[in-house]
Amino acid sequence: MKNKNKTLAAWLAFAGGQLGLHRFYLYGWADVLAWIHPLVAAVGWWGVQRVRQYGQDDQLAWALVPLLGFTLAATALTAIYYGLMAPEKWNAQHNAGSSPDNAAGRTNWLTMGAIVFALLFGTIALMSSIVFSFQRYFEYQVQEARKISQ
């Protein structure tokens, strides 16, 4: 059985997380969660397309866009988790039968790069999703209050 590299898993989670590439790498083609990632991301991308087509006032897009942002943020958090995992724990989880100090579980400068970029872009995705959701929610509440007052 081939050793699973922690650095590669972290980069796959960061760069291809919305496609579930990190889960396919670690758990194989039969992993159900790996197949759910691209479905949720596709729904979120549909929301982005609706915002571009109909503007920010589209209520369906208001509900769909955060799915993409939260998926990107969650996979960035997964990349951080993988990158910061102790080599012994990584090898015990993903490289069964190998020594605890196997090189596949070690942290190097490429691993740290994945962590830094995941932290940067994951934070941007999460905060943008939260802000977009709250903004649309409160604007909708104001519109409904205006309808009631008239």
mmCIF file with all atom_site columns, C-alpha atoms in Angstrom:
data_model
loop_
_atom_site.group_PDB
_atom_site.id
_atom_site.type_symbol
_atom_site.label_atom_id
_atom_site.label_alt_id
_atom_site.label_comp_id
_atom_site.label_asym_id
_atom_site.label_entity_id
_atom_site.label_seq_id
_atom_site.pdbx_PDB_ins_code
_atom_site.Cartn_x
_atom_site.Cartn_y
_atom_site.Cartn_z
_atom_site.occupancy
_atom_site.B_iso_or_equiv
_atom_site.pdbx_formal_charge
_atom_site.auth_seq_id
_atom_site.auth_comp_id
_atom_site.auth_asym_id
_atom_site.auth_atom_id
_atom_site.pdbx_PDB_model_num
ATOM 1   C CA . MET A 1 1   ? 0.000   0.000  0.000   1.00 0.00 ? 1   MET A CA 1
ATOM 2   C CA . LYS A 1 2   ? 1.377   3.393  -0.988  1.00 0.00 ? 2   LYS A CA 1
ATOM 3   C CA . ASN A 1 3   ? 2.020   5.993  1.714   1.00 0.00 ? 3   ASN A CA 1
ATOM 4   C CA . LYS A 1 4   ? -0.280  9.022  1.765   1.00 0.00 ? 4   LYS A CA 1
ATOM 5   C CA . ASN A 1 5   ? 1.692   12.266 1.771   1.00 0.00 ? 5   ASN A CA 1
ATOM 6   C CA . LYS A 1 6   ? 0.520   14.925 4.238   1.00 0.00 ? 6   LYS A CA 1
ATOM 7   C CA . THR A 1 7   ? 1.763   17.832 2.118   1.00 0.00 ? 7   THR A CA 1
ATOM 8   C CA . LEU A 1 8   ? -0.053  16.593 -0.974  1.00 0.00 ? 8   LEU A CA 1
ATOM 9   C CA . ALA A 1 9   ? -3.243  16.033 1.012   1.00 0.00 ? 9   ALA A CA 1
ATOM 10  C CA . ALA A 1 10  ? -3.071  19.573 2.415   1.00 0.00 ? 10  ALA A CA 1
ATOM 11  C CA . TRP A 1 11  ? -2.591  21.100 -1.038  1.00 0.00 ? 11  TRP A CA 1
ATOM 12  C CA . LEU A 1 12  ? -5.379  18.972 -2.501  1.00 0.00 ? 12  LEU A CA 1
ATOM 13  C CA . ALA A 1 13  ? -7.703  20.087 0.290   1.00 0.00 ? 13  ALA A CA 1
ATOM 14  C CA . PHE A 1 14  ? -6.814  23.726 -0.319  1.00 0.00 ? 14  PHE A CA 1
ATOM 15  C CA . ALA A 1 15  ? -6.723  23.819 -4.123  1.00 0.00 ? 15  ALA A CA 1
ATOM 16  C CA . GLY A 1 16  ? -9.164  21.055 -5.017  1.00 0.00 ? 16  GLY A CA 1
ATOM 17  C CA . GLY A 1 17  ? -11.236 20.755 -1.895  1.00 0.00 ? 17  GLY A CA 1
ATOM 18  C CA . GLN A 1 18  ? -14.463 21.843 -3.520  1.00 0.00 ? 18  GLN A CA 1
ATOM 19  C CA . LEU A 1 19  ? -14.060 18.887 -5.867  1.00 0.00 ? 19  LEU A CA 1
ATOM 20  C CA . GLY A 1 20  ? -13.306 16.495 -3.011  1.00 0.00 ? 20  GLY A CA 1
ATOM 21  C CA . LEU A 1 21  ? -9.837  15.696 -4.353  1.00 0.00 ? 21  LEU A CA 1
ATOM 22  C CA . HIS A 1 22  ? -8.303  15.373 -0.895  1.00 0.00 ? 22  HIS A CA 1
ATOM 23  C CA . ARG A 1 23  ? -10.894 12.789 0.133   1.00 0.00 ? 23  ARG A CA 1
ATOM 24  C CA . PHE A 1 24  ? -10.481 10.836 -3.100  1.00 0.00 ? 24  PHE A CA 1
ATOM 25  C CA . TYR A 1 25  ? -6.717  10.830 -2.471  1.00 0.00 ? 25  TYR A CA 1
ATOM 26  C CA . LEU A 1 26  ? -7.012  9.662  1.130   1.00 0.00 ? 26  LEU A CA 1
ATOM 27  C CA . TYR A 1 27  ? -10.063 7.373  1.066   1.00 0.00 ? 27  TYR A CA 1
ATOM 28  C CA . GLY A 1 28  ? -10.562 6.359  -2.568  1.00 0.00 ? 28  GLY A CA 1
ATOM 29  C CA . TRP A 1 29  ? -13.411 6.519  -5.073  1.00 0.00 ? 29  TRP A CA 1
ATOM 30  C CA . ALA A 1 30  ? -15.933 4.873  -2.750  1.00 0.00 ? 30  ALA A CA 1
ATOM 31  C CA . ASP A 1 31  ? -15.906 7.759  -0.256  1.00 0.00 ? 31  ASP A CA 1
ATOM 32  C CA . VAL A 1 32  ? -19.410 9.266  -0.158  1.00 0.00 ? 32  VAL A CA 1
ATOM 33  C CA . LEU A 1 33  ? -18.278 12.596 1.314   1.00 0.00 ? 33  LEU A CA 1
ATOM 34  C CA . ALA A 1 34  ? -15.842 13.038 -1.569  1.00 0.00 ? 34  ALA A CA 1
ATOM 35  C CA . TRP A 1 35  ? -18.764 12.886 -3.998  1.00 0.00 ? 35  TRP A CA 1
ATOM 36  C CA . ILE A 1 36  ? -20.841 15.338 -1.925  1.00 0.00 ? 36  ILE A CA 1
ATOM 37  C CA . HIS A 1 37  ? -18.200 18.095 -2.077  1.00 0.00 ? 37  HIS A CA 1
ATOM 38  C CA . PRO A 1 38  ? -18.582 18.834 -5.807  1.00 0.00 ? 38  PRO A CA 1
ATOM 39  C CA . LEU A 1 39  ? -22.376 18.672 -5.584  1.00 0.00 ? 39  LEU A CA 1
ATOM 40  C CA . VAL A 1 40  ? -22.551 21.298 -2.844  1.00 0.00 ? 40  VAL A CA 1
ATOM 41  C CA . ALA A 1 41  ? -19.963 23.441 -4.603  1.00 0.00 ? 41  ALA A CA 1
ATOM 42  C CA . ALA A 1 42  ? -21.888 23.211 -7.887  1.00 0.00 ? 42  ALA A CA 1
ATOM 43  C CA . VAL A 1 43  ? -25.050 24.433 -6.168  1.00 0.00 ? 43  VAL A CA 1
ATOM 44  C CA . GLY A 1 44  ? -23.024 27.325 -4.740  1.00 0.00 ? 44  GLY A CA 1
ATOM 45  C CA . TRP A 1 45  ? -21.584 28.147 -8.160  1.00 0.00 ? 45  TRP A CA 1
ATOM 46  C CA . TRP A 1 46  ? -25.149 28.126 -9.513  1.00 0.00 ? 46  TRP A CA 1
ATOM 47  C CA . GLY A 1 47  ? -25.936 30.772 -6.883  1.00 0.00 ? 47  GLY A CA 1
ATOM 48  C CA . VAL A 1 48  ? -22.970 32.844 -8.052  1.00 0.00 ? 48  VAL A CA 1
ATOM 49  C CA . GLN A 1 49  ? -24.232 32.545 -11.633 1.00 0.00 ? 49  GLN A CA 1
ATOM 50  C CA . ARG A 1 50  ? -27.689 33.716 -10.511 1.00 0.00 ? 50  ARG A CA 1
ATOM 51  C CA . VAL A 1 51  ? -26.175 36.758 -8.769  1.00 0.00 ? 51  VAL A CA 1
ATOM 52  C CA . ARG A 1 52  ? -24.346 37.646 -11.972 1.00 0.00 ? 52  ARG A CA 1
ATOM 53  C CA . GLN A 1 53  ? -27.492 37.150 -14.045 1.00 0.00 ? 53  GLN A CA 1
ATOM 54  C CA . TYR A 1 54  ? -30.212 38.599 -11.782 1.00 0.00 ? 54  TYR A CA 1
ATOM 55  C CA . GLY A 1 55  ? -28.274 40.751 -9.330  1.00 0.00 ? 55  GLY A CA 1
ATOM 56  C CA . GLN A 1 56  ? -27.982 40.589 -5.569  1.00 0.00 ? 56  GLN A CA 1
ATOM 57  C CA . ASP A 1 57  ? -31.740 40.814 -5.010  1.00 0.00 ? 57  ASP A CA 1
ATOM 58  C CA . ASP A 1 58  ? -32.312 37.236 -6.161  1.00 0.00 ? 58  ASP A CA 1
ATOM 59  C CA . GLN A 1 59  ? -33.490 35.380 -3.057  1.00 0.00 ? 59  GLN A CA 1
ATOM 60  C CA . LEU A 1 60  ? -32.470 31.956 -4.327  1.00 0.00 ? 60  LEU A CA 1
ATOM 61  C CA . ALA A 1 61  ? -28.934 33.174 -4.937  1.00 0.00 ? 61  ALA A CA 1
ATOM 62  C CA . TRP A 1 62  ? -28.981 34.640 -1.435  1.00 0.00 ? 62  TRP A CA 1
ATOM 63  C CA . ALA A 1 63  ? -29.430 31.104 -0.110  1.00 0.00 ? 63  ALA A CA 1
ATOM 64  C CA . LEU A 1 64  ? -27.091 29.324 -2.539  1.00 0.00 ? 64  LEU A CA 1
ATOM 65  C CA . VAL A 1 65  ? -23.957 31.484 -2.641  1.00 0.00 ? 65  VAL A CA 1
ATOM 66  C CA . PRO A 1 66  ? -22.989 30.815 0.994   1.00 0.00 ? 66  PRO A CA 1
ATOM 67  C CA . LEU A 1 67  ? -22.884 27.082 0.227   1.00 0.00 ? 67  LEU A CA 1
ATOM 68  C CA . LEU A 1 68  ? -19.888 27.703 -2.000  1.00 0.00 ? 68  LEU A CA 1
ATOM 69  C CA . GLY A 1 69  ? -18.225 29.980 0.519   1.00 0.00 ? 69  GLY A CA 1
ATOM 70  C CA . PHE A 1 70  ? -18.738 27.580 3.393   1.00 0.00 ? 70  PHE A CA 1
ATOM 71  C CA . THR A 1 71  ? -17.463 24.681 1.267   1.00 0.00 ? 71  THR A CA 1
ATOM 72  C CA . LEU A 1 72  ? -14.310 26.629 0.403   1.00 0.00 ? 72  LEU A CA 1
ATOM 73  C CA . ALA A 1 73  ? -13.836 27.643 4.037   1.00 0.00 ? 73  ALA A CA 1
ATOM 74  C CA . ALA A 1 74  ? -14.375 24.087 5.298   1.00 0.00 ? 74  ALA A CA 1
ATOM 75  C CA . THR A 1 75  ? -11.887 22.593 2.864   1.00 0.00 ? 75  THR A CA 1
ATOM 76  C CA . ALA A 1 76  ? -9.372  25.317 3.749   1.00 0.00 ? 76  ALA A CA 1
ATOM 77  C CA . LEU A 1 77  ? -9.830  24.359 7.397   1.00 0.00 ? 77  LEU A CA 1
ATOM 78  C CA . THR A 1 78  ? -9.275  20.736 6.408   1.00 0.00 ? 78  THR A CA 1
ATOM 79  C CA . ALA A 1 79  ? -6.006  21.734 4.716   1.00 0.00 ? 79  ALA A CA 1
ATOM 80  C CA . ILE A 1 80  ? -4.918  23.510 7.887   1.00 0.00 ? 80  ILE A CA 1
ATOM 81  C CA . TYR A 1 81  ? -5.881  20.473 9.972   1.00 0.00 ? 81  TYR A CA 1
ATOM 82  C CA . TYR A 1 82  ? -3.931  18.121 7.719   1.00 0.00 ? 82  TYR A CA 1
ATOM 83  C CA . GLY A 1 83  ? -0.904  20.417 7.626   1.00 0.00 ? 83  GLY A CA 1
ATOM 84  C CA . LEU A 1 84  ? -0.712  20.855 11.383  1.00 0.00 ? 84  LEU A CA 1
ATOM 85  C CA . MET A 1 85  ? -1.277  17.198 12.217  1.00 0.00 ? 85  MET A CA 1
ATOM 86  C CA . ALA A 1 86  ? 1.628   15.562 14.038  1.00 0.00 ? 86  ALA A CA 1
ATOM 87  C CA . PRO A 1 87  ? 3.609   13.169 11.812  1.00 0.00 ? 87  PRO A CA 1
ATOM 88  C CA . GLU A 1 88  ? 2.989   10.262 14.189  1.00 0.00 ? 88  GLU A CA 1
ATOM 89  C CA . LYS A 1 89  ? -0.754  10.831 14.117  1.00 0.00 ? 89  LYS A CA 1
ATOM 90  C CA . TRP A 1 90  ? -0.761  11.266 10.317  1.00 0.00 ? 90  TRP A CA 1
ATOM 91  C CA . ASN A 1 91  ? 1.148   8.047  9.777   1.00 0.00 ? 91  ASN A CA 1
ATOM 92  C CA . ALA A 1 92  ? -1.042  6.152  12.246  1.00 0.00 ? 92  ALA A CA 1
ATOM 93  C CA . GLN A 1 93  ? -4.199  7.341  10.482  1.00 0.00 ? 93  GLN A CA 1
ATOM 94  C CA . HIS A 1 94  ? -3.226  7.265  6.820   1.00 0.00 ? 94  HIS A CA 1
ATOM 95  C CA . ASN A 1 95  ? -0.100  5.120  6.571   1.00 0.00 ? 95  ASN A CA 1
ATOM 96  C CA . ALA A 1 96  ? -0.971  2.067  8.633   1.00 0.00 ? 96  ALA A CA 1
ATOM 97  C CA . GLY A 1 97  ? 1.887   -0.357 8.990   1.00 0.00 ? 97  GLY A CA 1
ATOM 98  C CA . SER A 1 98  ? 4.594   2.255  8.440   1.00 0.00 ? 98  SER A CA 1
ATOM 99  C CA . SER A 1 99  ? 6.914   3.652  11.084  1.00 0.00 ? 99  SER A CA 1
ATOM 100 C CA . PRO A 1 100 ? 5.674   6.644  13.105  1.00 0.00 ? 100 PRO A CA 1
ATOM 101 C CA . ASP A 1 101 ? 8.466   8.809  11.683  1.00 0.00 ? 101 ASP A CA 1
ATOM 102 C CA . ASN A 1 102 ? 7.720   7.989  8.039   1.00 0.00 ? 102 ASN A CA 1
ATOM 103 C CA . ALA A 1 103 ? 8.701   10.866 5.737   1.00 0.00 ? 103 ALA A CA 1
ATOM 104 C CA . ALA A 1 104 ? 5.180   11.003 4.206   1.00 0.00 ? 104 ALA A CA 1
ATOM 105 C CA . GLY A 1 105 ? 3.841   12.485 7.437   1.00 0.00 ? 105 GLY A CA 1
ATOM 106 C CA . ARG A 1 106 ? 6.490   15.128 7.962   1.00 0.00 ? 106 ARG A CA 1
ATOM 107 C CA . THR A 1 107 ? 5.838   18.855 7.794   1.00 0.00 ? 107 THR A CA 1
ATOM 108 C CA . ASN A 1 108 ? 8.033   20.862 5.429   1.00 0.00 ? 108 ASN A CA 1
ATOM 109 C CA . TRP A 1 109 ? 7.987   24.313 3.867   1.00 0.00 ? 109 TRP A CA 1
ATOM 110 C CA . LEU A 1 110 ? 5.494   23.195 1.185   1.00 0.00 ? 110 LEU A CA 1
ATOM 111 C CA . THR A 1 111 ? 3.144   22.031 3.909   1.00 0.00 ? 111 THR A CA 1
ATOM 112 C CA . MET A 1 112 ? 3.483   25.391 5.630   1.00 0.00 ? 112 MET A CA 1
ATOM 113 C CA . GLY A 1 113 ? 2.693   27.119 2.320   1.00 0.00 ? 113 GLY A CA 1
ATOM 114 C CA . ALA A 1 114 ? -0.552  25.174 2.068   1.00 0.00 ? 114 ALA A CA 1
ATOM 115 C CA . ILE A 1 115 ? -1.418  26.164 5.635   1.00 0.00 ? 115 ILE A CA 1
ATOM 116 C CA . VAL A 1 116 ? -0.713  29.861 5.014   1.00 0.00 ? 116 VAL A CA 1
ATOM 117 C CA . PHE A 1 117 ? -2.711  30.024 1.775   1.00 0.00 ? 117 PHE A CA 1
ATOM 118 C CA . ALA A 1 118 ? -5.566  28.010 3.272   1.00 0.00 ? 118 ALA A CA 1
ATOM 119 C CA . LEU A 1 119 ? -5.709  30.362 6.239   1.00 0.00 ? 119 LEU A CA 1
ATOM 120 C CA . LEU A 1 120 ? -5.720  33.415 3.981   1.00 0.00 ? 120 LEU A CA 1
ATOM 121 C CA . PHE A 1 121 ? -8.275  32.278 1.415   1.00 0.00 ? 121 PHE A CA 1
ATOM 122 C CA . GLY A 1 122 ? -10.374 30.256 3.846   1.00 0.00 ? 122 GLY A CA 1
ATOM 123 C CA . THR A 1 123 ? -10.842 33.326 6.018   1.00 0.00 ? 123 THR A CA 1
ATOM 124 C CA . ILE A 1 124 ? -11.797 35.419 3.003   1.00 0.00 ? 124 ILE A CA 1
ATOM 125 C CA . ALA A 1 125 ? -14.332 32.821 1.850   1.00 0.00 ? 125 ALA A CA 1
ATOM 126 C CA . LEU A 1 126 ? -15.858 32.402 5.303   1.00 0.00 ? 126 LEU A CA 1
ATOM 127 C CA . MET A 1 127 ? -16.128 36.096 6.104   1.00 0.00 ? 127 MET A CA 1
ATOM 128 C CA . SER A 1 128 ? -17.493 36.935 2.655   1.00 0.00 ? 128 SER A CA 1
ATOM 129 C CA . SER A 1 129 ? -20.155 34.262 3.000   1.00 0.00 ? 129 SER A CA 1
ATOM 130 C CA . ILE A 1 130 ? -21.174 35.443 6.440   1.00 0.00 ? 130 ILE A CA 1
ATOM 131 C CA . VAL A 1 131 ? -21.305 39.095 5.382   1.00 0.00 ? 131 VAL A CA 1
ATOM 132 C CA . PHE A 1 132 ? -23.284 38.319 2.213   1.00 0.00 ? 132 PHE A CA 1
ATOM 133 C CA . SER A 1 133 ? -25.768 36.194 4.167   1.00 0.00 ? 133 SER A CA 1
ATOM 134 C CA . PHE A 1 134 ? -26.301 38.743 6.935   1.00 0.00 ? 134 PHE A CA 1
ATOM 135 C CA . GLN A 1 135 ? -26.579 41.635 4.512   1.00 0.00 ? 135 GLN A CA 1
ATOM 136 C CA . ARG A 1 136 ? -29.204 39.907 2.423   1.00 0.00 ? 136 ARG A CA 1
ATOM 137 C CA . TYR A 1 137 ? -31.081 38.695 5.514   1.00 0.00 ? 137 TYR A CA 1
ATOM 138 C CA . PHE A 1 138 ? -31.341 42.152 7.072   1.00 0.00 ? 138 PHE A CA 1
ATOM 139 C CA . GLU A 1 139 ? -32.232 43.814 3.772   1.00 0.00 ? 139 GLU A CA 1
ATOM 140 C CA . TYR A 1 140 ? -34.993 41.248 3.339   1.00 0.00 ? 140 TYR A CA 1
ATOM 141 C CA . GLN A 1 141 ? -36.256 41.967 6.866   1.00 0.00 ? 141 GLN A CA 1
ATOM 142 C CA . VAL A 1 142 ? -36.369 45.705 6.114   1.00 0.00 ? 142 VAL A CA 1
ATOM 143 C CA . GLN A 1 143 ? -38.325 45.075 2.906   1.00 0.00 ? 143 GLN A CA 1
ATOM 144 C CA . GLU A 1 144 ? -40.831 42.895 4.739   1.00 0.00 ? 144 GLU A CA 1
ATOM 145 C CA . ALA A 1 145 ? -41.221 45.517 7.491   1.00 0.00 ? 145 ALA A CA 1
ATOM 146 C CA . ARG A 1 146 ? -41.902 48.171 4.858   1.00 0.00 ? 146 ARG A CA 1
ATOM 147 C CA . LYS A 1 147 ? -44.595 45.975 3.298   1.00 0.00 ? 147 LYS A CA 1
ATOM 148 C CA . ILE A 1 148 ? -46.277 45.518 6.670   1.00 0.00 ? 148 ILE A CA 1
ATOM 149 C CA . SER A 1 149 ? -46.164 49.241 7.501   1.00 0.00 ? 149 SER A CA 1
ATOM 150 C CA . GLN A 1 150 ? -47.826 50.263 4.231   1.00 0.00 ? 150 GLN A CA 1
#
